[in-house]
Amino acid sequence: MLTLPASVRISVAAEAVDLRRGFDGLAATTRSVIGADPLSGHVFVFLNRRRNRIKLLVWDRTGYLLLYKRLERGTFMLATAPAPGRRHVELDAGELGLL
């Protein structure tokens, strides 16, 4: 379980992302899909098409941190849909834990 300060925003890309991408590929996806700076220190979340794998990208002042999880059963479900015209969903730390 991650402990995040209240100032950290969590953004989930609403569309599926190729999770073979590494640090640089996900940073580029953060800029293009979410429209945010990956060096901001916020958490950026990406799901694969089947929604059974998830990657979290975070910048911690010294480099990128990449967390990766694969579910053996079930899928990750987003509780909310993106607002019209948006390609990502904002979550709080509690919602990320439930994801």
Short mmCIF file of C-alpha atoms in Angstrom, two decimals:
data_model
loop_
_atom_site.label_atom_id
_atom_site.label_comp_id
_atom_site.label_asym_id
_atom_site.label_seq_id
_atom_site.Cartn_x
_atom_site.Cartn_y
_atom_site.Cartn_z
CA MET A 1 0.00 0.00 0.00
CA LEU A 2 1.28 3.46 -0.90
CA THR A 3 1.15 6.36 1.50
CA LEU A 4 0.74 9.60 -0.41
CA PRO A 5 0.53 13.18 0.85
CA ALA A 6 -2.71 15.05 0.21
CA SER A 7 -0.94 17.36 -2.27
CA VAL A 8 -0.25 14.50 -4.70
CA ARG A 9 -2.76 14.16 -7.54
CA ILE A 10 -3.49 10.76 -9.06
CA SER A 11 -4.43 10.64 -12.75
CA VAL A 12 -5.57 7.49 -14.55
CA ALA A 13 -5.43 7.31 -18.34
CA ALA A 14 -8.97 6.41 -19.46
CA GLU A 15 -7.80 4.63 -22.59
CA ALA A 16 -5.77 1.43 -22.68
CA VAL A 17 -1.99 1.81 -22.88
CA ASP A 18 0.62 -0.62 -24.16
CA LEU A 19 2.30 -1.60 -20.89
CA ARG A 20 5.44 -2.82 -22.67
CA ARG A 21 6.43 0.83 -22.52
CA GLY A 22 9.04 1.72 -19.96
CA PHE A 23 9.86 4.93 -18.12
CA ASP A 24 10.31 7.16 -21.15
CA GLY A 25 7.36 5.75 -23.09
CA LEU A 26 5.00 6.22 -20.15
CA ALA A 27 6.37 9.72 -19.54
CA ALA A 28 5.54 10.56 -23.16
CA THR A 29 2.07 9.05 -22.70
CA THR A 30 1.62 11.20 -19.60
CA ARG A 31 2.29 14.30 -21.68
CA SER A 32 0.12 13.30 -24.65
CA VAL A 33 -2.84 11.49 -23.06
CA ILE A 34 -3.10 13.02 -19.58
CA GLY A 35 -1.63 16.38 -20.55
CA ALA A 36 0.53 16.70 -17.46
CA ASP A 37 4.22 17.01 -16.67
CA PRO A 38 5.58 13.60 -15.58
CA LEU A 39 8.25 15.39 -13.51
CA SER A 40 5.60 17.02 -11.30
CA GLY A 41 5.74 14.37 -8.57
CA HIS A 42 2.12 13.34 -9.11
CA VAL A 43 1.10 9.71 -9.71
CA PHE A 44 0.14 8.63 -13.22
CA VAL A 45 -1.71 5.35 -13.67
CA PHE A 46 -1.99 3.24 -16.82
CA LEU A 47 -4.07 0.12 -17.54
CA ASN A 48 -3.79 -2.42 -20.34
CA ARG A 49 -6.67 -3.29 -22.69
CA ARG A 50 -7.80 -6.31 -20.64
CA ARG A 51 -7.49 -4.23 -17.43
CA ASN A 52 -5.67 -7.01 -15.60
CA ARG A 53 -2.36 -5.11 -15.45
CA ILE A 54 -1.55 -1.69 -14.08
CA LYS A 55 1.53 0.55 -14.02
CA LEU A 56 2.06 3.62 -11.85
CA LEU A 57 4.66 6.22 -12.85
CA VAL A 58 6.02 8.68 -10.26
CA TRP A 59 8.93 11.12 -10.29
CA ASP A 60 10.62 11.33 -6.84
CA ARG A 61 13.23 14.10 -7.46
CA THR A 62 16.01 11.60 -8.17
CA GLY A 63 14.38 9.54 -10.91
CA TYR A 64 11.28 7.72 -12.03
CA LEU A 65 9.62 5.05 -9.94
CA LEU A 66 7.57 2.47 -11.80
CA LEU A 67 5.15 0.14 -9.98
CA TYR A 68 3.66 -2.76 -11.93
CA LYS A 69 0.97 -5.20 -10.86
CA ARG A 70 -0.66 -8.13 -12.67
CA LEU A 71 -3.90 -9.65 -11.42
CA GLU A 72 -4.21 -13.41 -11.62
CA ARG A 73 -8.03 -13.13 -11.57
CA GLY A 74 -10.42 -10.26 -12.14
CA THR A 75 -9.88 -6.79 -13.55
CA PHE A 76 -9.18 -3.26 -12.40
CA MET A 77 -12.34 -1.17 -12.57
CA LEU A 78 -12.58 2.62 -12.62
CA ALA A 79 -15.38 3.90 -10.40
CA THR A 80 -15.89 7.04 -12.50
CA ALA A 81 -15.82 7.79 -16.20
CA PRO A 82 -13.79 10.69 -17.57
CA ALA A 83 -15.51 14.03 -17.98
CA PRO A 84 -16.54 14.89 -21.54
CA GLY A 85 -13.51 15.92 -23.55
CA ARG A 86 -11.04 14.50 -20.99
CA ARG A 87 -8.82 11.47 -21.55
CA HIS A 88 -8.07 10.77 -17.89
CA VAL A 89 -9.76 10.40 -14.51
CA GLU A 90 -8.60 12.03 -11.26
CA LEU A 91 -8.61 9.80 -8.16
CA ASP A 92 -7.76 10.28 -4.51
CA ALA A 93 -5.49 7.92 -2.57
CA GLY A 94 -8.44 5.95 -1.17
CA GLU A 95 -9.87 5.33 -4.63
CA LEU A 96 -6.45 4.20 -5.86
CA GLY A 97 -6.31 1.68 -3.02
CA LEU A 98 -9.74 0.35 -4.00
CA LEU A 99 -8.78 0.14 -7.65
#
